């Protein structure tokens, strides 16, 4: 055999050496933990399609946030389960809505933890769509008006970051303008810039009871076949004043994460969504793979592709394992 000058295996000979040359690392500070908040007290209701994830009342959420902060996780993102749903999703922009109450309680109890709020109407509407229905479809501009009210209401409650997930045209600019006029120019906007119409959202819709009651979301969420469109969407959000960009889902769209990282300088988040989480959970519970290793490998791939921030239902489990190493 020819004498080899370069032997890459030399750098794999021990755990210490492998750690020394590791190109991508994950720590708890990379993560945001999603929480589903419901009315009531002492409630922790399991979501059947998402083992380990619960709908929780505000008191339980506060205790959870204390633990997350102690684990080194810097932020949570909140999704609301309203007392009642209606065509306009009114609890979403009610100053005494479930999310507004939760923000106030969490910021009082754990002020160091960043609280991000999902700005959308799908959790609050009785039809399950992300906005106001006119002639059988979501009306863009009427919806944007309500999203501005929702973002301002969240900021008024004490949210650190607002995250519009609706995919309406022009909503970032309108929310930015609305926040500034209301005296919240310091509040960043984390835009769900590139949100695909994905099959991987199913378990989330179970948790939030937000499955569309008719049709689908193809007229406002992106076609999974399109990549150039992602650059268009992100460019518009940058022009309109977004402070963060986001890709959702993560694993089927690692190429999109890498593309946005290459083309834009804003901090980039990726949402490791409910279906991605549920698949690994199910396979692990059936003994088909090592859940912990598959979790870490999947999350590493998201970071390696270019994400600065990973929103994941695995955030707490990862942080617990990280502390135990």
XYZ file of N, CA, C and O in Angstrom, residues 39-244:
824
model
N -55.518 28.003 30.537
C -56.155 28.572 31.718
C -56.273 27.505 32.811
O -56.260 26.303 32.538
N -56.412 27.979 34.065
C -56.597 27.069 35.183
C -55.414 27.103 36.131
O -54.524 27.946 36.014
N -55.400 26.168 37.061
C -54.323 26.050 38.035
C -53.918 24.600 38.186
O -54.746 23.690 38.073
N -52.628 24.393 38.418
C -52.064 23.070 38.658
C -52.394 22.075 37.541
O -52.625 20.898 37.774
N -52.390 22.583 36.310
C -52.700 21.745 35.147
C -51.414 21.393 34.418
O -50.591 22.262 34.106
N -51.228 20.119 34.144
C -50.145 19.629 33.303
C -50.717 18.468 32.504
O -50.704 17.320 32.943
N -51.247 18.788 31.352
C -52.003 17.833 30.538
C -51.137 17.319 29.389
O -50.755 18.083 28.508
N -50.806 16.024 29.373
C -49.936 15.497 28.315
C -50.545 15.654 26.922
O -51.766 15.522 26.742
N -49.690 15.931 25.952
C -50.087 15.947 24.543
C -49.760 14.572 23.981
O -48.590 14.185 23.910
N -50.772 13.811 23.607
C -50.590 12.413 23.232
C -49.596 12.185 22.112
O -48.829 11.213 22.145
N -49.585 13.056 21.124
C -48.693 12.884 19.973
C -47.307 13.463 20.187
O -46.463 13.396 19.284
N -47.064 14.019 21.387
C -45.752 14.600 21.699
C -45.338 14.141 23.097
O -45.425 14.912 24.061
N -44.894 12.909 23.249
C -44.522 12.417 24.578
C -43.521 13.335 25.270
O -42.524 13.752 24.679
N -43.824 13.668 26.528
C -42.952 14.556 27.275
C -43.349 16.013 27.210
O -42.797 16.841 27.938
N -44.313 16.353 26.344
C -44.784 17.735 26.208
C -46.182 17.828 26.806
O -47.030 16.955 26.567
N -46.424 18.906 27.552
C -47.707 19.094 28.222
C -48.279 20.471 27.953
O -47.531 21.434 27.740
N -49.608 20.568 27.986
C -50.257 21.869 28.124
C -50.236 22.196 29.613
O -50.652 21.375 30.433
N -49.782 23.390 29.965
C -49.620 23.709 31.379
C -50.297 25.026 31.725
O -50.364 25.946 30.900
N -50.805 25.100 32.948
C -51.349 26.351 33.455
C -50.203 27.278 33.832
O -49.035 26.868 33.899
N -50.533 28.526 34.096
C -49.489 29.532 34.296
C -48.606 29.205 35.494
O -47.383 29.350 35.435
N -49.207 28.713 36.591
C -48.402 28.401 37.769
C -47.389 27.299 37.478
O -46.229 27.358 37.922
N -47.817 26.293 36.712
C -46.902 25.207 36.338
C -45.842 25.731 35.363
O -44.666 25.355 35.447
N -46.247 26.613 34.463
C -45.294 27.194 33.511
C -44.218 27.991 34.225
O -43.034 27.939 33.853
N -44.598 28.727 35.265
C -43.617 29.512 36.021
C -42.579 28.585 36.657
O -41.365 28.848 36.589
N -43.042 27.489 37.256
C -42.106 26.522 37.850
C -41.197 25.920 36.793
O -39.987 25.733 37.013
N -41.770 25.611 35.625
C -40.982 25.067 34.520
C -39.928 26.078 34.063
O -38.773 25.716 33.791
N -40.298 27.338 33.998
C -39.364 28.373 33.550
C -38.208 28.533 34.532
O -37.065 28.772 34.119
N -38.489 28.422 35.811
C -37.402 28.471 36.794
C -36.392 27.354 36.535
O -35.175 27.565 36.573
N -36.911 26.151 36.260
C -36.018 25.016 36.013
C -35.235 25.201 34.722
O -34.031 24.918 34.676
N -35.893 25.684 33.687
C -35.213 25.912 32.409
C -34.086 26.930 32.569
O -32.982 26.746 32.031
N -34.359 27.993 33.305
C -33.337 29.012 33.519
C -32.141 28.440 34.277
O -30.993 28.724 33.949
N -32.403 27.585 35.252
C -31.327 26.953 36.016
C -30.512 25.994 35.154
O -29.316 25.787 35.404
N -31.142 25.416 34.127
C -30.444 24.516 33.215
C -29.612 25.263 32.173
O -28.890 24.637 31.392
N -29.719 26.576 32.148
C -28.932 27.360 31.200
C -29.639 27.676 29.899
O -29.019 28.216 28.977
N -30.924 27.350 29.802
C -31.694 27.692 28.604
C -32.105 29.157 28.713
O -32.720 29.569 29.700
N -31.794 29.988 27.721
C -31.983 31.428 27.878
C -33.378 31.956 27.584
O -33.680 33.097 27.949
N -34.221 31.140 26.920
C -35.493 31.697 26.448
C -36.560 30.625 26.297
O -36.263 29.447 26.073
N -37.812 31.074 26.389
C -38.964 30.242 26.067
C -39.783 30.968 25.005
O -39.697 32.195 24.867
N -40.565 30.216 24.250
C -41.544 30.801 23.339
C -42.901 30.255 23.728
O -43.058 29.045 23.944
N -43.884 31.142 23.865
C -45.176 30.796 24.431
C -46.258 30.707 23.360
O -46.356 31.571 22.476
N -47.087 29.669 23.485
C -48.257 29.468 22.641
C -49.477 29.342 23.546
O -49.439 28.606 24.536
N -50.553 30.039 23.209
C -51.700 30.100 24.097
C -52.829 29.170 23.714
O -53.111 28.971 22.533
N -53.474 28.612 24.745
C -54.705 27.845 24.571
C -55.812 28.691 25.195
O -55.903 28.800 26.422
N -56.666 29.306 24.403
C -57.623 30.275 24.948
C -58.789 29.603 25.680
O -59.042 28.409 25.528
N -59.520 30.417 26.452
C -60.715 29.924 27.128
C -61.807 29.616 26.117
O -62.596 28.682 26.289
N -61.868 30.413 25.046
C -62.861 30.200 23.983
C -62.276 30.709 22.674
O -61.470 31.644 22.653
N -62.663 30.054 21.590
C -62.206 30.458 20.267
C -63.350 31.152 19.530
O -64.529 30.885 19.788
N -62.989 32.030 18.590
C -63.993 32.765 17.824
C -63.403 33.085 16.451
O -62.211 32.863 16.215
N -64.204 33.608 15.528
C -63.700 33.818 14.161
C -62.522 34.785 14.058
O -61.729 34.688 13.121
N -62.398 35.718 15.000
C -61.336 36.719 14.920
C -60.173 36.441 15.864
O -59.195 37.197 15.879
N -60.260 35.382 16.675
C -59.173 35.078 17.600
C -58.952 36.173 18.621
O -57.813 36.551 18.917
N -60.035 36.657 19.232
C -59.961 37.865 20.062
C -59.059 37.732 21.276
O -58.458 38.713 21.715
N -58.956 36.523 21.851
C -58.111 36.407 23.040
C -56.633 36.622 22.707
O -55.840 36.966 23.578
N -56.275 36.466 21.456
C -54.885 36.674 21.066
C -54.408 38.091 21.314
O -53.229 38.313 21.621
N -55.301 39.075 21.173
C -54.910 40.479 21.362
C -55.644 41.133 22.529
O -55.707 42.362 22.642
N -56.154 40.316 23.437
C -56.781 40.799 24.672
C -55.682 40.992 25.724
O -54.900 40.074 25.985
N -55.619 42.156 26.325
C -54.578 42.423 27.322
C -54.664 41.501 28.530
O -53.690 41.395 29.285
N -55.802 40.846 28.708
C -55.931 39.865 29.790
C -56.014 38.442 29.235
O -56.516 37.533 29.905
N -55.508 38.242 28.021
C -55.490 36.912 27.416
C -54.513 35.990 28.113
O -53.685 36.418 28.934
N -54.581 34.731 27.766
C -53.755 33.736 28.458
C -52.264 34.016 28.295
O -51.491 33.893 29.257
N -51.830 34.418 27.126
C -50.399 34.682 26.932
C -49.973 35.941 27.680
O -48.902 35.983 28.298
N -50.818 36.963 27.642
C -50.479 38.196 28.347
C -50.352 37.928 29.859
O -49.423 38.423 30.507
N -51.255 37.133 30.405
C -51.156 36.773 31.818
C -49.875 35.976 32.087
O -49.182 36.195 33.095
N -49.577 35.045 31.193
C -48.391 34.198 31.379
C -47.110 35.019 31.309
O -46.179 34.813 32.103
N -47.037 35.944 30.371
C -45.837 36.777 30.255
C -45.601 37.545 31.552
O -44.475 37.580 32.082
N -46.642 38.158 32.066
C -46.488 38.943 33.298
C -46.004 38.064 34.449
O -45.107 38.453 35.212
N -46.580 36.873 34.574
C -46.208 35.985 35.679
C -44.773 35.481 35.535
O -44.013 35.443 36.515
N -44.382 35.103 34.330
C -43.031 34.565 34.118
C -41.986 35.656 34.318
O -40.961 35.443 34.971
N -42.240 36.843 33.779
C -41.248 37.916 33.912
C -41.106 38.375 35.359
O -40.026 38.785 35.778
N -42.176 38.277 36.135
C -42.066 38.632 37.546
C -41.263 37.586 38.307
O -40.457 37.917 39.179
N -41.480 36.309 37.979
C -40.845 35.218 38.730
C -39.423 34.924 38.255
O -38.553 34.580 39.065
N -39.189 35.025 36.937
C -37.876 34.669 36.372
C -37.464 35.782 35.404
O -37.448 35.596 34.179
N -37.122 36.950 35.930
C -36.882 38.110 35.053
C -35.727 37.930 34.082
O -35.701 38.559 33.020
N -34.752 37.056 34.434
C -33.587 36.878 33.556
C -33.925 36.062 32.308
O -33.198 36.119 31.304
N -34.997 35.287 32.353
C -35.375 34.437 31.223
C -36.041 35.288 30.147
O -36.966 36.061 30.429
N -35.582 35.134 28.906
C -36.222 35.841 27.800
C -37.548 35.162 27.453
O -37.597 33.931 27.299
N -38.587 35.969 27.305
C -39.902 35.449 26.929
C -40.226 35.926 25.514
O -40.343 37.118 25.259
N -40.335 34.960 24.617
C -40.725 35.210 23.224
C -42.183 34.805 23.086
O -42.605 33.774 23.624
N -42.962 35.590 22.389
C -44.371 35.241 22.191
C -44.662 34.996 20.716
O -44.235 35.766 19.853
N -45.359 33.919 20.459
C -45.836 33.635 19.106
C -46.957 34.613 18.783
O -47.941 34.719 19.525
N -46.809 35.341 17.685
C -47.831 36.290 17.248
C -48.537 35.692 16.047
O -48.013 35.701 14.924
N -49.689 35.121 16.294
C -50.507 34.509 15.249
C -51.905 34.360 15.813
O -52.123 34.512 17.021
N -52.861 34.020 14.957
C -54.242 33.884 15.416
C -54.745 32.446 15.380
O -55.833 32.167 15.864
N -53.931 31.511 14.843
C -54.454 30.159 14.618
C -54.835 29.454 15.920
O -55.757 28.634 15.926
N -54.124 29.759 17.031
C -54.476 29.117 18.297
C -55.810 29.625 18.842
O -56.427 28.972 19.689
N -56.246 30.791 18.366
C -57.391 31.482 18.971
C -58.648 31.476 18.099
O -59.731 31.805 18.589
N -58.516 31.147 16.818
C -59.679 31.182 15.928
C -60.418 29.850 15.937
O -59.804 28.792 16.046
N -61.729 29.918 15.798
C -62.526 28.677 15.795
C -62.411 27.914 14.490
O -62.746 26.728 14.427
N -61.874 28.546 13.443
C -61.686 27.866 12.165
C -60.267 27.326 12.006
O -59.990 26.586 11.067
N -59.354 27.704 12.895
C -58.002 27.151 12.886
C -57.040 27.784 11.914
O -55.868 27.379 11.863
N -57.488 28.770 11.152
C -56.575 29.459 10.235
C -55.881 30.612 10.951
O -56.271 31.016 12.051
N -54.863 31.156 10.289
C -53.970 32.124 10.925
C -54.447 33.562 10.804
O -53.670 34.491 11.086
N -55.681 33.768 10.381
C -56.167 35.127 10.236
C -57.657 35.189 10.009
O -58.393 34.220 10.240
N -58.094 36.331 9.545
C -59.510 36.618 9.342
C -59.969 36.028 8.011
O -59.332 36.265 6.971
N -61.047 35.276 8.032
C -61.554 34.641 6.809
C -62.518 35.578 6.087
O -63.500 36.061 6.666
N -62.229 35.844 4.812
C -63.103 36.612 3.929
C -63.234 35.838 2.623
O -62.219 35.503 2.002
N -64.453 35.514 2.240
C -64.702 34.766 1.002
C -63.910 33.462 0.950
O -63.328 33.100 -0.081
N -63.841 32.777 2.090
C -63.253 31.440 2.129
C -61.746 31.382 2.222
O -61.165 30.292 2.189
N -61.074 32.536 2.356
C -59.613 32.523 2.476
C -59.192 33.560 3.509
O -59.972 34.443 3.893
N -57.948 33.455 3.966
C -57.424 34.409 4.949
C -57.160 35.746 4.252
O -56.405 35.811 3.274
N -57.778 36.797 4.768
C -57.614 38.134 4.193
C -56.358 38.771 4.775
O -56.251 38.987 5.979
N -55.404 39.052 3.917
C -54.072 39.465 4.353
C -54.092 40.724 5.218
O -53.633 40.732 6.368
N -54.615 41.833 4.678
C -54.433 43.125 5.334
C -55.273 43.248 6.604
O -54.827 43.870 7.582
N -56.473 42.684 6.609
C -57.287 42.688 7.824
C -56.600 41.891 8.921
O -56.600 42.288 10.094
N -55.994 40.773 8.541
C -55.248 39.955 9.510
C -54.072 40.722 10.077
O -53.809 40.687 11.292
N -53.333 41.424 9.223
C -52.165 42.172 9.680
C -52.562 43.201 10.740
O -51.845 43.398 11.736
N -53.704 43.837 10.579
C -54.162 44.815 11.574
C -54.302 44.174 12.954
O -53.930 44.773 13.972
N -54.836 42.954 12.991
C -55.008 42.262 14.272
C -53.674 41.769 14.822
O -53.465 41.753 16.043
N -52.764 41.370 13.941
C -51.447 40.928 14.393
C -50.675 42.074 15.038
O -49.943 41.868 16.020
N -50.829 43.273 14.519
C -50.199 44.437 15.122
C -50.740 44.643 16.529
O -49.975 44.866 17.488
N -52.063 44.533 16.694
C -52.673 44.666 18.021
C -52.141 43.594 18.974
O -51.855 43.866 20.143
N -51.991 42.371 18.454
C -51.499 41.267 19.278
C -50.058 41.518 19.720
O -49.717 41.332 20.895
N -49.207 41.935 18.798
C -47.810 42.185 19.129
C -47.675 43.295 20.169
O -46.891 43.185 21.128
N -48.456 44.364 20.013
C -48.410 45.467 20.982
C -48.906 44.999 22.343
O -48.329 45.336 23.392
N -49.955 44.199 22.359
C -50.488 43.669 23.618
C -49.452 42.798 24.319
O -49.279 42.877 25.547
N -48.734 41.969 23.569
C -47.682 41.134 24.159
C -46.548 41.995 24.710
O -46.029 41.724 25.798
N -46.173 43.014 23.961
C -45.116 43.907 24.429
C -45.550 44.641 25.696
O -44.765 44.805 26.639
N -46.792 45.061 25.719
C -47.323 45.756 26.894
C -47.291 44.849 28.127
O -47.063 45.316 29.253
N -47.484 43.554 27.912
C -47.454 42.594 29.020
C -46.040 42.321 29.512
O -45.869 41.784 30.609
N -45.036 42.651 28.696
C -43.652 42.452 29.114
C -42.851 41.487 28.275
O -41.729 41.114 28.659
N -43.374 41.069 27.125
C -42.620 40.161 26.256
C -41.294 40.790 25.847
O -41.215 41.995 25.584
N -40.258 39.962 25.793
C -38.937 40.443 25.392
C -38.769 40.474 23.881
O -38.032 41.309 23.344
N -39.419 39.529 23.188
C -39.329 39.400 21.732
C -40.697 38.956 21.232
O -41.331 38.083 21.849
N -41.162 39.515 20.123
C -42.390 39.032 19.493
C -42.022 38.308 18.212
O -41.109 38.714 17.490
N -42.738 37.207 17.949
C -42.375 36.329 16.828
C -43.595 36.052 15.956
O -44.365 35.126 16.227
N -43.816 36.844 14.912
C -44.953 36.619 14.017
C -44.762 35.353 13.178
O -43.755 35.219 12.477
N -45.745 34.441 13.237
C -45.613 33.152 12.552
C -46.655 32.956 11.464
O -46.788 31.862 10.922
N -47.365 33.971 11.101
C -48.572 33.877 10.277
C -48.298 33.784 8.781
O -49.109 33.262 8.029
N -47.209 34.374 8.324
C -46.812 34.437 6.912
C -47.688 35.361 6.060
O -47.811 35.175 4.843
N -48.280 36.387 6.679
C -48.986 37.402 5.905
C -47.977 38.357 5.270
O -46.939 38.673 5.873
N -48.273 38.836 4.092
C -47.404 39.805 3.429
C -47.436 41.133 4.181
O -48.511 41.629 4.549
N -46.263 41.709 4.407
C -46.166 43.036 4.992
C -46.325 43.107 6.495
O -46.293 44.199 7.068
N -46.449 41.958 7.155
C -46.751 42.046 8.586
C -45.558 42.501 9.406
O -45.732 43.130 10.441
N -44.330 42.236 8.978
C -43.167 42.646 9.759
C -43.069 44.170 9.800
O -42.885 44.773 10.875
N -43.211 44.813 8.664
C -43.161 46.269 8.632
C -44.268 46.899 9.453
O -44.046 47.885 10.176
N -45.471 46.330 9.366
C -46.600 46.883 10.115
C -46.417 46.691 11.612
O -46.712 47.594 12.411
N -45.934 45.518 12.013
C -45.690 45.271 13.439
C -44.577 46.173 13.952
O -44.682 46.746 15.048
N -43.518 46.330 13.167
C -42.420 47.212 13.578
C -42.930 48.635 13.772
O -42.611 49.303 14.778
N -43.709 49.111 12.828
C -44.247 50.458 12.925
C -45.173 50.588 14.130
O -45.121 51.579 14.881
N -46.020 49.578 14.329
C -46.956 49.620 15.444
C -46.252 49.604 16.788
O -46.621 50.353 17.706
N -45.242 48.760 16.927
C -44.476 48.712 18.177
C -43.785 50.048 18.444
O -43.799 50.559 19.575
N -43.182 50.615 17.414
C -42.472 51.878 17.583
C -43.427 52.990 18.014
O -43.128 53.771 18.937
N -44.579 53.067 17.363
C -45.545 54.122 17.686
C -46.118 53.949 19.087
O -46.499 54.932 19.734
N -46.175 52.688 19.564
C -46.714 52.423 20.895
C -45.655 52.555 21.985
O -45.949 52.295 23.164
N -44.438 52.935 21.630
C -43.388 53.128 22.615
C -42.557 51.896 22.895
O -41.855 51.835 23.916
N -42.585 50.924 21.982
C -41.841 49.678 22.189
C -40.772 49.485 21.114
O -40.593 48.393 20.571
N -40.048 50.540 20.823
C -39.028 50.453 19.774
C -37.880 49.524 20.162
O -37.119 49.083 19.300
N -37.764 49.216 21.468
C -36.680 48.332 21.927
C -37.018 46.859 21.780
O -36.135 45.997 21.972
N -38.254 46.517 21.453
C -38.675 45.114 21.367
C -38.287 44.535 20.004
O -38.744 45.023 18.969
N -37.438 43.496 19.959
C -37.072 42.890 18.668
C -38.217 42.056 18.077
O -39.065 41.533 18.804
N -38.184 41.923 16.761
C -39.137 41.085 16.032
C -38.382 39.889 15.460
O -37.460 40.049 14.661
N -38.776 38.707 15.901
C -38.222 37.460 15.366
C -39.215 36.930 14.332
O -40.270 36.385 14.683
N -38.907 37.098 13.082
C -39.845 36.734 12.025
C -39.732 35.263 11.627
O -38.641 34.772 11.357
N -40.867 34.578 11.609
C -40.945 33.289 10.920
C -40.890 33.620 9.426
O -41.901 33.636 8.737
N -39.708 33.904 8.947
C -39.562 34.415 7.578
C -39.877 33.361 6.533
O -40.478 33.640 5.498
N -39.410 32.131 6.795
C -39.522 31.049 5.815
C -40.234 29.894 6.502
O -39.622 29.052 7.156
N -41.545 29.900 6.381
C -42.374 28.881 7.033
C -43.102 28.095 5.950
O -43.947 28.626 5.230
N -42.729 26.838 5.850
C -43.276 25.991 4.797
C -44.602 25.361 5.221
O -44.853 25.135 6.411
N -45.444 25.092 4.244
C -46.700 24.382 4.469
C -46.353 22.906 4.609
O -46.283 22.164 3.630
N -46.116 22.488 5.843
C -45.458 21.214 6.107
C -46.382 20.201 6.761
O -47.278 20.549 7.545
N -46.115 18.927 6.486
C -46.818 17.833 7.155
C -46.307 17.602 8.570
O -46.902 16.843 9.325
N -45.210 18.276 8.946
C -44.577 18.029 10.242
C -45.172 18.839 11.388
O -44.654 18.803 12.498
N -46.264 19.571 11.124
C -46.880 20.372 12.179
C -48.011 19.639 12.907
O -48.606 20.206 13.826
N -48.320 18.425 12.507
C -49.484 17.735 13.049
C -49.563 17.686 14.564
O -50.594 18.061 15.149
N -48.522 17.236 15.268
C -48.600 17.177 16.731
C -48.795 18.551 17.383
O -49.485 18.659 18.396
N -48.205 19.597 16.814
C -48.437 20.951 17.336
C -49.921 21.288 17.275
O -50.483 21.864 18.223
N -50.556 20.932 16.176
C -51.975 21.256 16.032
C -52.823 20.481 17.031
O -53.872 20.956 17.465
N -52.351 19.294 17.407
C -53.015 18.578 18.503
C -52.873 19.361 19.809
O -53.834 19.519 20.559
N -51.667 19.847 20.064
C -51.399 20.553 21.318
C -52.171 21.860 21.414
O -52.689 22.212 22.479
N -52.238 22.594 20.306
C -52.882 23.910 20.306
C -54.325 23.855 19.831
O -54.998 24.894 19.811
N -54.793 22.665 19.454
C -56.147 22.508 18.909
C -56.377 23.515 17.784
O -57.356 24.259 17.761
N -55.442 23.529 16.823
C -55.464 24.556 15.777
C -55.508 23.982 14.365
O -55.115 24.662 13.412
N -55.969 22.748 14.221
C -56.099 22.173 12.878
C -57.148 22.954 12.097
O -58.249 23.200 12.601
N -56.846 23.387 10.860
C -57.844 24.114 10.078
C -59.124 23.308 9.906
O -59.081 22.107 9.617
N -60.248 23.971 10.094
C -61.540 23.301 9.987
C -61.995 23.148 8.536
O -62.959 22.440 8.260
N -61.315 23.801 7.630
C -61.589 23.638 6.199
C -60.318 23.998 5.435
O -59.485 24.770 5.909
N -60.148 23.410 4.276
C -59.021 23.756 3.412
C -57.673 23.472 4.057
O -57.516 22.568 4.879
N -56.682 24.242 3.648
C -55.325 24.098 4.174
C -54.682 25.478 4.215
O -55.366 26.495 4.053
N -53.371 25.513 4.436
C -52.690 26.797 4.589
C -51.771 27.103 3.407
O -50.829 27.886 3.521
N -52.045 26.498 2.270
C -51.165 26.644 1.118
C -51.192 28.033 0.507
O -50.266 28.396 -0.232
N -52.230 28.816 0.780
C -52.272 30.158 0.184
C -51.418 31.151 0.955
O -51.196 32.272 0.482
N -50.923 30.761 2.139
C -50.044 31.697 2.857
C -48.732 31.082 3.335
O -47.725 31.783 3.418
N -48.691 29.797 3.613
C -47.413 29.161 3.925
C -46.740 28.695 2.633
O -47.399 28.469 1.621
N -45.423 28.518 2.674
C -44.648 28.304 1.451
C -44.717 26.871 0.932
O -44.877 25.917 1.698
N -44.546 26.740 -0.364
C -44.504 25.444 -1.043
C -43.176 24.754 -0.720
O -42.099 25.332 -0.950
N -43.201 23.526 -0.175
C -41.943 22.828 0.149
C -41.011 22.640 -1.043
O -39.815 22.384 -0.847
N -41.515 22.779 -2.251
C -40.672 22.604 -3.438
C -39.795 23.811 -3.732
O -38.876 23.727 -4.558
N -40.030 24.940 -3.068
C -39.388 26.199 -3.454
C -38.247 26.580 -2.514
O -38.419 26.571 -1.292
N -37.128 26.943 -3.118
C -35.999 27.445 -2.336
C -35.694 28.911 -2.645
O -35.398 29.687 -1.733
N -35.764 29.323 -3.898
C -35.497 30.726 -4.222
C -36.494 31.648 -3.534
O -36.149 32.767 -3.135
N -37.708 31.160 -3.382
C -38.738 31.958 -2.721
C -38.336 32.286 -1.276
O -38.734 33.319 -0.729
N -37.557 31.409 -0.666
C -37.105 31.662 0.709
C -36.262 32.929 0.776
O -36.360 33.711 1.739
N -35.432 33.154 -0.225
C -34.609 34.356 -0.267
C -35.490 35.593 -0.426
O -35.255 36.639 0.193
N -36.528 35.468 -1.250
C -37.451 36.594 -1.437
C -38.134 36.949 -0.124
O -38.180 38.118 0.284
N -38.677 35.926 0.556
C -39.387 36.166 1.813
C -38.461 36.787 2.860
O -38.824 37.740 3.551
N -37.264 36.224 3.002
C -36.326 36.750 3.995
C -35.890 38.170 3.650
O -35.766 39.027 4.542
N -35.666 38.438 2.381
C -35.247 39.780 1.960
C -36.302 40.821 2.319
O -35.984 41.920 2.804
N -37.558 40.475 2.084
C -38.642 41.402 2.420
C -38.684 41.677 3.916
O -38.871 42.821 4.351
N -38.495 40.628 4.720
C -38.531 40.814 6.172
C -37.363 41.668 6.655
O -37.513 42.482 7.571
N -36.198 41.487 6.045
C -35.048 42.327 6.392
C -35.360 43.786 6.066
O -35.124 44.693 6.881
N -35.916 44.021 4.878
C -36.257 45.386 4.467
C -37.291 46.011 5.400
O -37.275 47.226 5.648
N -38.183 45.188 5.946
C -39.262 45.701 6.787
C -38.859 45.855 8.249
O -39.663 46.326 9.063
N -37.638 45.434 8.605
C -37.159 45.704 9.954
C -37.075 44.522 10.885
O -36.965 44.705 12.107
N -37.102 43.286 10.371
C -36.946 42.119 11.240
C -35.583 42.153 11.926
O -34.586 42.603 11.352
N -35.558 41.664 13.161
C -34.310 41.584 13.916
C -33.714 40.184 13.906
O -32.508 40.014 14.121
N -34.547 39.171 13.708
C -34.139 37.776 13.555
C -34.889 37.213 12.353
O -36.013 37.627 12.063
